[in-house]
Structures are given as structure tokens and as C-alpha cells.
């Protein structure tokens, strides 16, 4: 099995595909590698491929007319992005950048069209993906219009906790490392304002802030402060202990 086939098979949207269909995708797709901070695609580029992140991390951004960066989403390994090319193939509106060294599998949109015509479940999966990301962006736009800087940042921290939270003795630590400028680019604020708000949240005992490290000290209180539901933090996976065969020292 080639490395590319392995990544295609381990993408949740492609789980239902047969071995033959995966091999067809493998034959028409190609792998590209990007260094940290390298652009993957730019605004106005032709949208003729769907991209699968095999390793690394990618951010999807939009540039305002003033030239400021707005971060729309982070993409993790196993996720598709650039999926709007499936719908119209028009030029891309946003741009994608590698947050760290990343490997991308580029899939022609024609190949996706063929699979979606023969696999209704794949079409539903792509539609759900597009809808989920659109709802997330719409929610952030509403927050930008109607909420204070403090409330916007609190909502973002809760959202990040659901995706990147890890329970520790201090609280819930965000395993994604973001600068104050990154946070500002997501919530539509300034670095200075984000620094001030994080200081206020820390003084209130809601968060603990370090260098590119944020721990949510009281998830419940933070959620209550903005009348939001408390996010679900997945429990760490603990492998079941194996029984030991003492005759040979191997697990049974």
C-alpha cells in the first residue's frame, strides 16, 4: 500500500469507498509538500482541485480590503479543504497557508464528481462538510456584529476547547499553539485588545496564559459567562492492559 493510498483510506469521507475506487483516486491525485508558512493556494487561483491534508496543519484565511488577515478555519490531518471547487470551479475567494510543514494530496474535482454521482453517501458527506463550515463562519460573523471583544474571545476559546482541549490538573489545555495575533485574526480584533482581554480572564480565574499556551481553568464558568453550553472534551484513550503469559513474557 502506498503512502498516498493510506491517507486516502483514512479520510473519513472516503471510508465507504471500495479498494478499486481508492486506487482510481490514487492514480489521478498527486502529493505535494509545503514548508511552514508557505501558501498552498491564493485568492483568484483557479479552483480545480479538492485538497486532503495528509500531515501538518493548514489555516484558511481571508484578506480584508485593508490588507488584514482574518483566519476562517484550521485544517487538521485527514480533513478535506478547498471543497467549494466541487460546486462551481470558480476562482478561490480565500487563501490557504501551511501553519507547519505539511503534506497535501491534491484530487481533481472531476474525480470527485464521478465518485459523488455513484456514491450518494459521499455526496451527503461533502454537503455536511460544506454546511458545517458555513455555519461556523456565520456564527463568527454574528459574534463580530453583536458581541464584545471579551465575549467573542470566550466563545472562541470554548470552540477551540472542543477541538483541541486536553484535560490536565490545571484545567483544559488547548493543544493548538496560537499567538495573540492569531487569536485576534480569528475574532476580528487587535493583538493589543486580545492581550488585555486574556489578562482580564486570567485575573478572573477563568484562564491561565503562558507563551502560546492557554489553559481554561474553569470551563463551566467560562461557558456560563457568555451563556454558552459547556463544550465536550473527549477523554484520553487508555489502552486496555494485556494479559501476560509469564512462561514467555509475551502478551496473550
Short mmCIF file of C-alpha atoms in Angstrom, two decimals:
data_model
loop_
_atom_site.label_atom_id
_atom_site.label_comp_id
_atom_site.label_asym_id
_atom_site.label_seq_id
_atom_site.Cartn_x
_atom_site.Cartn_y
_atom_site.Cartn_z
CA UNK A 1 0.00 0.00 0.00
CA UNK A 2 1.42 3.39 -0.99
CA UNK A 3 1.52 6.25 1.49
CA UNK A 4 -0.97 8.21 -0.60
CA UNK A 5 -3.49 5.34 -0.61
CA UNK A 6 -3.15 5.08 3.17
CA UNK A 7 -4.05 8.75 3.60
CA UNK A 8 -7.00 8.48 1.21
CA UNK A 9 -8.36 5.42 3.02
CA UNK A 10 -8.04 7.18 6.38
CA UNK A 11 -10.05 10.23 5.33
CA UNK A 12 -13.46 9.82 6.98
CA UNK A 13 -15.36 10.98 3.90
CA UNK A 14 -13.69 8.26 1.81
CA UNK A 15 -14.22 5.43 4.31
CA UNK A 16 -17.10 3.92 2.30
CA UNK A 17 -15.12 3.71 -0.96
CA UNK A 18 -14.05 0.35 -2.33
CA UNK A 19 -10.41 -0.59 -2.88
CA UNK A 20 -10.90 -0.08 -6.63
CA UNK A 21 -12.29 3.42 -6.14
CA UNK A 22 -9.44 4.34 -3.80
CA UNK A 23 -6.95 3.10 -6.39
CA UNK A 24 -8.60 5.28 -9.05
CA UNK A 25 -8.28 8.29 -6.76
CA UNK A 26 -4.66 7.38 -6.11
CA UNK A 27 -3.94 7.22 -9.85
CA UNK A 28 -5.27 10.71 -10.61
CA UNK A 29 -4.20 12.57 -7.47
CA UNK A 30 -0.77 13.87 -6.55
CA UNK A 31 1.14 14.63 -3.39
CA UNK A 32 2.71 17.99 -2.67
CA UNK A 33 4.76 19.13 0.31
CA UNK A 34 4.79 22.65 1.73
CA UNK A 35 7.21 24.28 4.14
CA UNK A 36 5.96 26.18 7.17
CA UNK A 37 4.25 29.49 6.23
CA UNK A 38 4.17 28.54 2.53
CA UNK A 39 1.00 29.41 0.57
CA UNK A 40 -0.94 26.39 -0.67
CA UNK A 41 -3.30 28.40 -2.84
CA UNK A 42 -4.05 32.10 -3.23
CA UNK A 43 -7.17 34.17 -3.89
CA UNK A 44 -8.23 34.30 -7.55
CA UNK A 45 -6.48 31.00 -8.32
CA UNK A 46 -8.48 28.53 -10.36
CA UNK A 47 -10.33 26.09 -8.11
CA UNK A 48 -9.95 22.81 -9.96
CA UNK A 49 -8.87 20.50 -7.12
CA UNK A 50 -10.04 19.33 -3.71
CA UNK A 51 -7.26 19.02 -1.15
CA UNK A 52 -6.69 16.43 1.58
CA UNK A 53 -4.32 17.28 4.40
CA UNK A 54 -2.16 14.20 4.99
CA UNK A 55 0.09 15.69 7.68
CA UNK A 56 0.80 19.06 9.27
CA UNK A 57 -1.70 21.87 9.83
CA UNK A 58 -3.21 24.44 7.45
CA UNK A 59 -5.10 27.67 8.05
CA UNK A 60 -7.74 29.08 5.71
CA UNK A 61 -7.63 32.88 5.61
CA UNK A 62 -9.28 35.88 4.02
CA UNK A 63 -7.65 39.23 3.36
CA UNK A 64 -9.71 42.31 4.15
CA UNK A 65 -9.64 45.31 1.78
CA UNK A 66 -7.25 46.93 4.29
CA UNK A 67 -4.86 44.01 3.91
CA UNK A 68 -5.57 42.49 7.33
CA UNK A 69 -5.68 38.72 7.75
CA UNK A 70 -8.82 37.02 9.00
CA UNK A 71 -8.45 33.34 9.93
CA UNK A 72 -11.53 31.37 8.91
CA UNK A 73 -10.53 27.84 9.93
CA UNK A 74 -7.74 25.45 10.81
CA UNK A 75 -7.46 22.18 8.91
CA UNK A 76 -6.15 19.04 10.61
CA UNK A 77 -4.76 15.79 9.10
CA UNK A 78 -7.45 13.66 7.47
CA UNK A 79 -9.65 16.65 6.57
CA UNK A 80 -10.61 17.93 3.14
CA UNK A 81 -10.41 21.61 2.24
CA UNK A 82 -10.90 23.69 -0.89
CA UNK A 83 -14.17 21.73 -1.23
CA UNK A 84 -16.11 24.61 -2.81
CA UNK A 85 -14.34 23.81 -6.07
CA UNK A 86 -16.72 20.84 -6.35
CA UNK A 87 -19.69 23.20 -6.64
CA UNK A 88 -18.65 25.75 -9.23
CA UNK A 89 -14.94 25.67 -10.04
CA UNK A 90 -14.73 29.45 -9.88
CA UNK A 91 -11.66 31.27 -8.59
CA UNK A 92 -10.98 30.81 -4.90
CA UNK A 93 -12.02 33.63 -2.56
CA UNK A 94 -9.72 32.76 0.33
CA UNK A 95 -6.16 31.55 0.64
CA UNK A 96 -4.60 28.58 2.42
CA UNK A 97 -1.26 28.62 4.21
CA UNK A 98 0.77 25.86 5.88
CA UNK A 99 0.99 26.57 9.63
CA UNK A 100 3.70 23.92 9.85
CA UNK A 101 5.42 21.64 7.35
CA UNK A 102 2.54 19.88 5.60
CA UNK A 103 1.81 17.20 3.04
CA UNK A 104 -1.21 17.64 0.77
CA UNK A 105 -2.99 15.18 -1.53
CA UNK A 106 -4.48 17.10 -4.46
CA UNK A 107 -7.59 15.47 -6.01
CA UNK A 108 -9.06 16.69 -9.35
CA UNK A 109 -12.62 17.93 -8.95
CA UNK A 110 -13.69 15.76 -11.93
CA UNK A 111 -12.69 12.66 -9.95
CA UNK A 112 -14.78 13.87 -7.02
CA UNK A 113 -17.75 14.50 -9.34
CA UNK A 114 -17.60 10.93 -10.66
CA UNK A 115 -17.47 9.44 -7.18
CA UNK A 116 -20.28 11.64 -5.87
CA UNK A 117 -22.53 10.59 -8.77
CA UNK A 118 -22.04 6.91 -7.95
CA UNK A 119 -21.83 7.25 -4.17
CA UNK A 120 -24.75 9.22 -2.65
CA UNK A 121 -23.23 8.78 0.80
CA UNK A 122 -20.12 10.66 -0.35
CA UNK A 123 -22.29 13.50 -1.67
CA UNK A 124 -24.05 13.73 1.68
CA UNK A 125 -20.70 13.77 3.50
CA UNK A 126 -19.35 16.62 1.35
CA UNK A 127 -22.62 18.55 1.74
CA UNK A 128 -22.44 18.19 5.53
CA UNK A 129 -18.83 19.38 5.49
CA UNK A 130 -19.72 22.49 3.49
CA UNK A 131 -22.73 23.18 5.74
CA UNK A 132 -20.74 22.76 8.95
CA UNK A 133 -18.03 25.18 7.86
CA UNK A 134 -20.57 27.70 6.61
CA UNK A 135 -22.45 27.63 9.92
CA UNK A 136 -19.18 28.12 11.81
CA UNK A 137 -18.32 31.19 9.73
CA UNK A 138 -21.85 32.58 10.04
CA UNK A 139 -21.65 32.19 13.83
CA UNK A 140 -18.39 34.11 13.94
CA UNK A 141 -19.85 36.89 11.78
CA UNK A 142 -22.81 37.20 14.17
CA UNK A 143 -20.43 37.28 17.12
CA UNK A 144 -18.40 40.00 15.41
CA UNK A 145 -21.52 42.12 14.87
CA UNK A 146 -23.23 41.69 18.23
CA UNK A 147 -20.71 40.63 20.89
CA UNK A 148 -17.96 42.42 22.79
CA UNK A 149 -14.29 41.55 22.35
CA UNK A 150 -14.36 39.64 25.63
CA UNK A 151 -17.39 37.57 24.68
CA UNK A 152 -16.04 36.83 21.19
CA UNK A 153 -12.77 35.60 22.64
CA UNK A 154 -14.58 33.48 25.25
CA UNK A 155 -16.69 31.84 22.54
CA UNK A 156 -13.55 31.13 20.52
CA UNK A 157 -11.76 29.55 23.48
CA UNK A 158 -14.76 27.29 24.08
CA UNK A 159 -14.82 26.31 20.41
CA UNK A 160 -11.10 25.55 20.45
CA UNK A 161 -11.51 23.52 23.64
CA UNK A 162 -13.96 21.21 21.91
CA UNK A 163 -11.50 20.52 19.09
CA UNK A 164 -8.12 20.82 20.82
CA UNK A 165 -8.82 20.57 24.56
CA UNK A 166 -6.94 18.16 26.81
CA UNK A 167 -7.80 17.73 30.49
CA UNK A 168 -4.90 18.42 32.86
CA UNK A 169 -4.53 19.06 36.58
CA UNK A 170 -4.76 22.82 35.87
CA UNK A 171 -7.88 22.60 33.71
CA UNK A 172 -8.39 22.14 29.98
CA UNK A 173 -5.26 22.94 27.98
CA UNK A 174 -5.55 23.95 24.31
CA UNK A 175 -3.15 21.75 22.38
CA UNK A 176 -3.11 24.14 19.43
CA UNK A 177 -0.47 26.84 19.88
CA UNK A 178 -1.79 30.25 18.83
CA UNK A 179 -0.24 33.68 19.27
CA UNK A 180 -2.26 36.66 20.47
CA UNK A 181 -2.18 37.91 16.87
CA UNK A 182 -3.63 34.60 15.64
CA UNK A 183 -6.48 34.89 18.14
CA UNK A 184 -7.07 38.49 17.07
CA UNK A 185 -7.20 37.43 13.41
CA UNK A 186 -9.91 34.89 14.23
CA UNK A 187 -12.19 37.09 16.36
CA UNK A 188 -11.72 40.27 14.34
CA UNK A 189 -9.82 42.28 16.92
CA UNK A 190 -6.31 43.57 17.56
CA UNK A 191 -3.38 41.87 19.25
CA UNK A 192 -3.31 44.52 21.97
CA UNK A 193 -7.02 44.04 22.76
CA UNK A 194 -6.68 40.25 22.88
CA UNK A 195 -3.75 40.61 25.31
CA UNK A 196 -5.82 42.87 27.58
CA UNK A 197 -8.88 40.56 27.49
CA UNK A 198 -6.78 37.45 28.22
CA UNK A 199 -5.32 39.32 31.20
CA UNK A 200 -8.85 40.08 32.45
CA UNK A 201 -9.91 36.44 32.05
CA UNK A 202 -6.78 35.33 33.89
CA UNK A 203 -7.44 37.78 36.75
CA UNK A 204 -10.97 36.36 37.00
CA UNK A 205 -9.53 32.85 37.35
CA UNK A 206 -11.03 31.63 34.08
CA UNK A 207 -7.82 31.03 32.12
CA UNK A 208 -4.10 30.64 32.64
CA UNK A 209 -1.94 32.19 29.95
CA UNK A 210 1.64 31.33 29.02
CA UNK A 211 3.74 31.70 25.90
CA UNK A 212 1.45 30.38 23.14
CA UNK A 213 -0.20 28.28 25.84
CA UNK A 214 -3.70 28.71 27.21
CA UNK A 215 -5.36 26.63 29.92
CA UNK A 216 -9.06 27.07 30.63
CA UNK A 217 -9.14 26.90 34.44
CA UNK A 218 -12.93 26.68 34.75
CA UNK A 219 -14.68 25.53 31.60
CA UNK A 220 -18.09 25.72 33.24
CA UNK A 221 -17.68 29.29 34.49
CA UNK A 222 -16.27 30.45 31.15
CA UNK A 223 -19.26 28.96 29.32
CA UNK A 224 -21.71 30.47 31.82
CA UNK A 225 -20.11 33.90 31.41
CA UNK A 226 -21.28 34.02 27.77
CA UNK A 227 -24.42 31.87 28.23
CA UNK A 228 -22.96 29.11 26.04
CA UNK A 229 -23.14 25.33 26.51
CA UNK A 230 -20.12 23.73 28.09
CA UNK A 231 -18.11 22.01 25.33
CA UNK A 232 -17.49 18.28 25.43
CA UNK A 233 -13.86 17.41 26.00
CA UNK A 234 -13.02 13.89 24.83
CA UNK A 235 -11.49 11.71 27.49
CA UNK A 236 -7.97 10.47 26.69
CA UNK A 237 -7.83 6.99 25.21
CA UNK A 238 -6.41 4.43 27.61
CA UNK A 239 -5.31 1.17 26.07
CA UNK A 240 -6.60 -1.91 27.85
CA UNK A 241 -3.80 -3.80 29.62
CA UNK A 242 -2.82 -7.07 28.04
CA UNK A 243 -2.74 -10.32 29.93
CA UNK A 244 0.80 -11.61 30.31
CA UNK A 245 1.98 -15.10 29.59
CA UNK A 246 4.68 -15.44 32.26
CA UNK A 247 6.13 -18.52 30.58
CA UNK A 248 7.48 -16.49 27.66
CA UNK A 249 6.99 -12.88 28.77
CA UNK A 250 4.61 -12.08 25.87
CA UNK A 251 1.10 -10.70 25.92
CA UNK A 252 -1.54 -13.29 25.04
#
